[in-house]
Short mmCIF file of C-alpha atoms in Angstrom, two decimals:
data_model
loop_
_atom_site.label_atom_id
_atom_site.label_comp_id
_atom_site.label_asym_id
_atom_site.label_seq_id
_atom_site.Cartn_x
_atom_site.Cartn_y
_atom_site.Cartn_z
CA LYS A 1 84.31 83.35 119.89
CA GLN A 2 87.36 82.68 122.07
CA GLU A 3 88.37 85.50 124.38
CA VAL A 4 91.36 85.61 126.66
CA THR A 5 91.48 87.75 129.76
CA GLN A 6 94.45 88.48 132.06
CA ILE A 7 94.14 89.70 135.56
CA PRO A 8 95.60 91.88 136.91
CA ALA A 9 96.55 94.37 134.22
CA ALA A 10 99.48 95.55 136.32
CA LEU A 11 101.21 94.26 139.44
CA SER A 12 103.98 95.71 141.52
CA VAL A 13 105.58 93.62 144.27
CA PRO A 14 108.80 93.76 146.29
CA GLU A 15 111.67 91.62 145.25
CA GLY A 16 111.63 88.03 146.68
CA GLU A 17 107.88 87.55 146.74
CA ASN A 18 106.12 84.67 145.12
CA LEU A 19 103.36 85.81 142.75
CA VAL A 20 100.63 84.51 140.56
CA LEU A 21 99.48 85.87 137.22
CA ASN A 22 96.04 84.75 135.95
CA CYS A 23 94.74 84.00 132.48
CA SER A 24 91.21 82.89 131.63
CA PHE A 25 89.67 81.86 128.32
CA THR A 26 86.11 81.46 127.36
CA ASP A 27 86.21 78.34 125.20
CA SER A 28 87.81 75.22 126.71
CA ALA A 29 88.44 73.67 123.27
CA ILE A 30 92.06 74.63 122.86
CA TYR A 31 95.09 72.94 121.50
CA ASN A 32 97.53 74.62 123.81
CA LEU A 33 98.18 77.63 125.89
CA GLN A 34 101.40 79.66 125.97
CA TRP A 35 102.90 82.19 128.32
CA PHE A 36 105.18 84.79 126.87
CA ARG A 37 107.32 87.62 128.24
CA GLN A 38 107.81 90.92 126.51
CA ASP A 39 110.31 93.51 127.56
CA PRO A 40 109.67 97.09 126.58
CA GLY A 41 110.25 97.66 122.84
CA LYS A 42 111.37 94.09 122.37
CA GLY A 43 109.94 90.96 120.79
CA LEU A 44 108.37 88.08 122.62
CA THR A 45 110.06 85.40 124.56
CA SER A 46 108.19 82.13 124.93
CA LEU A 47 108.24 81.00 128.53
CA LEU A 48 106.02 77.95 128.78
CA LEU A 49 103.82 75.94 126.44
CA ILE A 50 101.15 73.67 127.96
CA GLN A 51 99.46 71.23 125.60
CA SER A 52 95.73 70.69 126.08
CA SER A 53 96.42 67.22 127.61
CA GLN A 54 98.82 68.59 130.17
CA ARG A 55 98.08 70.12 133.60
CA GLU A 56 101.28 72.07 134.17
CA GLN A 57 104.77 72.91 132.94
CA THR A 58 107.76 74.11 134.87
CA SER A 59 110.86 76.02 133.88
CA GLY A 60 113.18 77.20 136.60
CA ARG A 61 111.28 79.57 138.84
CA LEU A 62 108.25 79.54 136.64
CA ASN A 63 105.34 77.14 136.85
CA ALA A 64 102.28 77.32 134.64
CA SER A 65 99.16 75.36 135.27
CA LEU A 66 96.19 74.69 133.02
CA ASP A 67 92.62 73.82 133.91
CA LYS A 68 90.81 73.51 130.65
CA SER A 69 87.43 72.71 132.16
CA SER A 70 87.38 75.99 134.07
CA GLY A 71 89.11 77.95 131.36
CA ARG A 72 91.96 79.08 133.57
CA SER A 73 95.72 79.13 133.56
CA THR A 74 98.09 80.56 136.14
CA LEU A 75 101.72 81.55 135.89
CA TYR A 76 103.48 81.20 139.22
CA ILE A 77 106.76 83.05 139.66
CA ALA A 78 108.81 82.06 142.69
CA ALA A 79 111.24 84.30 144.46
CA SER A 80 110.70 87.22 142.12
CA GLN A 81 113.70 89.33 140.95
CA PRO A 82 113.91 92.81 139.41
CA GLY A 83 114.89 91.10 136.13
CA ASP A 84 111.47 89.48 136.05
CA SER A 85 109.94 92.95 135.42
CA ALA A 86 108.21 92.78 132.05
CA THR A 87 104.83 92.29 130.52
CA TYR A 88 103.51 88.73 130.61
CA LEU A 89 101.18 87.61 127.92
CA CYS A 90 99.15 84.43 127.65
CA ALA A 91 97.71 83.16 124.44
CA VAL A 92 95.73 80.14 123.39
CA THR A 93 95.76 78.23 120.16
CA PRO A 94 92.06 77.55 119.63
CA ASP A 95 92.00 75.36 116.59
CA SER A 96 93.82 73.94 113.66
CA ASN A 97 94.52 77.29 112.17
CA TYR A 98 97.19 77.67 114.85
CA GLN A 99 96.45 81.34 115.23
CA LEU A 100 96.92 82.65 118.72
CA ILE A 101 94.28 84.47 120.67
CA TRP A 102 95.95 86.87 123.00
CA GLY A 103 95.30 88.28 126.41
CA ALA A 104 96.07 91.95 127.00
CA GLY A 105 98.94 91.14 129.31
CA THR A 106 99.95 91.78 132.87
CA LYS A 107 102.62 94.39 133.42
CA LEU A 108 104.80 93.21 136.27
CA ILE A 109 107.17 95.44 138.19
CA ILE A 110 109.50 93.89 140.78
CA LYS A 111 110.81 96.56 143.18
CA PRO A 112 114.39 96.03 144.50
CA GLY B 1 115.75 75.78 119.70
CA ALA B 2 113.98 77.22 116.71
CA VAL B 3 115.13 80.76 115.75
CA VAL B 4 113.24 83.43 113.88
CA SER B 5 114.96 86.56 112.79
CA GLN B 6 113.60 89.90 111.55
CA HIS B 7 115.32 92.56 109.57
CA PRO B 8 115.57 95.46 110.09
CA SER B 9 115.08 95.69 113.87
CA TRP B 10 114.33 99.43 113.54
CA VAL B 11 113.51 101.66 110.61
CA ILE B 12 112.60 105.24 110.11
CA CYS B 13 111.00 106.27 106.85
CA LYS B 14 109.36 109.29 105.34
CA SER B 15 105.66 109.45 104.76
CA GLY B 16 104.70 108.09 101.32
CA THR B 17 107.57 105.70 101.03
CA SER B 18 107.44 101.92 101.24
CA VAL B 19 109.27 99.71 103.76
CA LYS B 20 109.98 96.00 103.56
CA ILE B 21 110.42 93.85 106.68
CA GLU B 22 111.90 90.40 106.42
CA CYS B 23 111.12 87.45 108.62
CA ARG B 24 113.30 84.38 108.43
CA SER B 25 113.20 80.98 110.15
CA LEU B 26 116.85 80.12 110.62
CA ASP B 27 116.88 76.46 111.49
CA PHE B 28 113.49 75.07 110.46
CA GLN B 29 111.04 75.25 107.65
CA ALA B 30 108.11 77.50 108.40
CA THR B 31 105.03 76.30 106.59
CA THR B 32 103.04 79.15 108.09
CA MET B 33 104.12 82.63 109.14
CA PHE B 34 102.09 85.17 111.02
CA TRP B 35 102.45 88.92 111.09
CA TYR B 36 101.39 90.87 114.12
CA ARG B 37 101.25 94.55 114.94
CA GLN B 38 101.48 96.09 118.34
CA PHE B 39 100.68 99.61 119.35
CA PRO B 40 102.10 101.09 122.52
CA LYS B 41 100.58 99.58 125.67
CA GLN B 42 98.33 97.30 123.68
CA SER B 43 98.45 93.63 122.99
CA LEU B 44 99.51 92.05 119.72
CA MET B 45 96.98 92.06 116.89
CA LEU B 46 97.17 89.49 114.18
CA MET B 47 97.38 91.17 110.82
CA ALA B 48 97.69 88.20 108.40
CA THR B 49 98.55 84.59 108.07
CA SER B 50 100.68 83.36 105.18
CA ASN B 51 101.38 79.86 104.00
CA GLU B 52 104.29 79.18 101.75
CA GLY B 53 103.36 79.55 98.12
CA SER B 54 99.86 80.83 98.82
CA LYS B 55 98.28 84.25 99.12
CA ALA B 56 98.14 85.58 102.61
CA THR B 57 94.91 85.65 104.59
CA TYR B 58 94.32 89.04 106.12
CA GLU B 59 92.32 89.77 109.27
CA GLN B 60 89.34 91.99 109.06
CA GLY B 61 90.25 95.66 108.91
CA VAL B 62 93.75 95.09 107.57
CA GLU B 63 94.29 96.56 104.14
CA LYS B 64 95.87 93.91 101.94
CA ASP B 65 96.97 96.45 99.34
CA LYS B 66 98.73 98.46 101.94
CA PHE B 67 100.41 95.57 103.76
CA LEU B 68 101.82 93.30 101.14
CA ILE B 69 102.87 89.89 102.37
CA ASN B 70 104.99 87.49 100.41
CA HIS B 71 105.87 84.00 101.67
CA ALA B 72 108.06 82.92 98.80
CA SER B 73 109.95 80.17 100.53
CA LEU B 74 109.77 77.93 103.64
CA THR B 75 112.25 80.19 105.44
CA LEU B 76 111.31 83.67 104.37
CA SER B 77 108.30 85.89 104.56
CA THR B 78 108.23 89.67 103.87
CA LEU B 79 105.84 92.35 104.92
CA THR B 80 105.93 95.52 102.78
CA VAL B 81 104.20 98.63 104.12
CA THR B 82 103.36 100.62 101.06
CA SER B 83 102.91 104.36 101.08
CA ALA B 84 103.54 104.52 104.73
CA HIS B 85 101.92 107.15 106.92
CA PRO B 86 102.63 108.19 110.50
CA GLU B 87 99.70 106.12 111.76
CA ASP B 88 101.44 103.01 110.46
CA SER B 89 104.18 103.61 113.01
CA SER B 90 104.12 100.51 115.15
CA PHE B 91 105.96 97.46 116.32
CA TYR B 92 105.70 94.64 113.83
CA ILE B 93 106.37 91.09 114.89
CA CYS B 94 106.44 87.93 112.86
CA SER B 95 106.15 84.37 114.06
CA ALA B 96 106.69 81.09 112.30
CA ARG B 97 105.24 77.65 112.73
CA GLY B 98 106.66 74.48 111.48
CA GLY B 99 106.99 70.88 112.41
CA GLY B 100 109.97 68.52 112.42
CA LEU B 101 113.03 70.13 114.01
CA ALA B 102 110.95 72.89 115.50
CA GLY B 103 109.13 70.50 117.73
CA SER B 104 105.39 70.71 118.18
CA SER B 105 103.66 71.78 115.04
CA TYR B 106 101.31 73.91 117.13
CA GLU B 107 104.02 76.09 118.62
CA GLN B 108 104.85 79.45 117.14
CA TYR B 109 108.29 80.94 117.31
CA PHE B 110 108.56 84.69 117.32
CA GLY B 111 110.92 87.11 115.78
CA PRO B 112 112.40 89.99 117.78
CA GLY B 113 110.16 92.55 116.12
CA THR B 114 110.73 95.59 113.87
CA ARG B 115 109.98 99.06 115.09
CA LEU B 116 108.71 101.25 112.29
CA THR B 117 108.58 105.01 112.62
CA VAL B 118 107.08 107.05 109.83
CA THR B 119 107.86 110.72 109.86
#
């Protein structure tokens, strides 16, 4: 059974720092992995999607990597800003059902 | 990009009444739609998967007679919470998956969510 774990559960850093959020999954047989952002009381915003054949994806200050063999993904945020404060969720698509298996999220606070 | 809308965004209802939440894919055909529920400070939990024209598949522990899902067209799915109770108060999010204009057929596009409060 696929399980997704995110570490740390919460993170607070000063503005301007580079930071890394971690996501691990137990079964390397995945179709893709996605990183999402969720602001309090709001829906989800998809940040990056990495297909199983890809190693990384970049969007602006965000870079997500995928190492299927070790069951790990990282989300790197460069030059963090207070507006980056949110909960970051990773999810894997394990099979053809396309259902997502979610991590519990990392709550990120960027202090001005 | 692909857009998914939900209506209403926020609803308050009295205990015992029913509430319908709509999920629409605005610029693509969604062959599959998913309904999630999220309690405060917890991750999303999949409630059910619906394919257009078929009965929804519910996750274990989700009462199908209480949470009625209808996926009548390729752009609309509805979730009806019947005889709502305060413990049903939650944030409900739908997502839609489709190929073609939406890009990868494995990617889900999420609605903004509906906050339900049952008093």
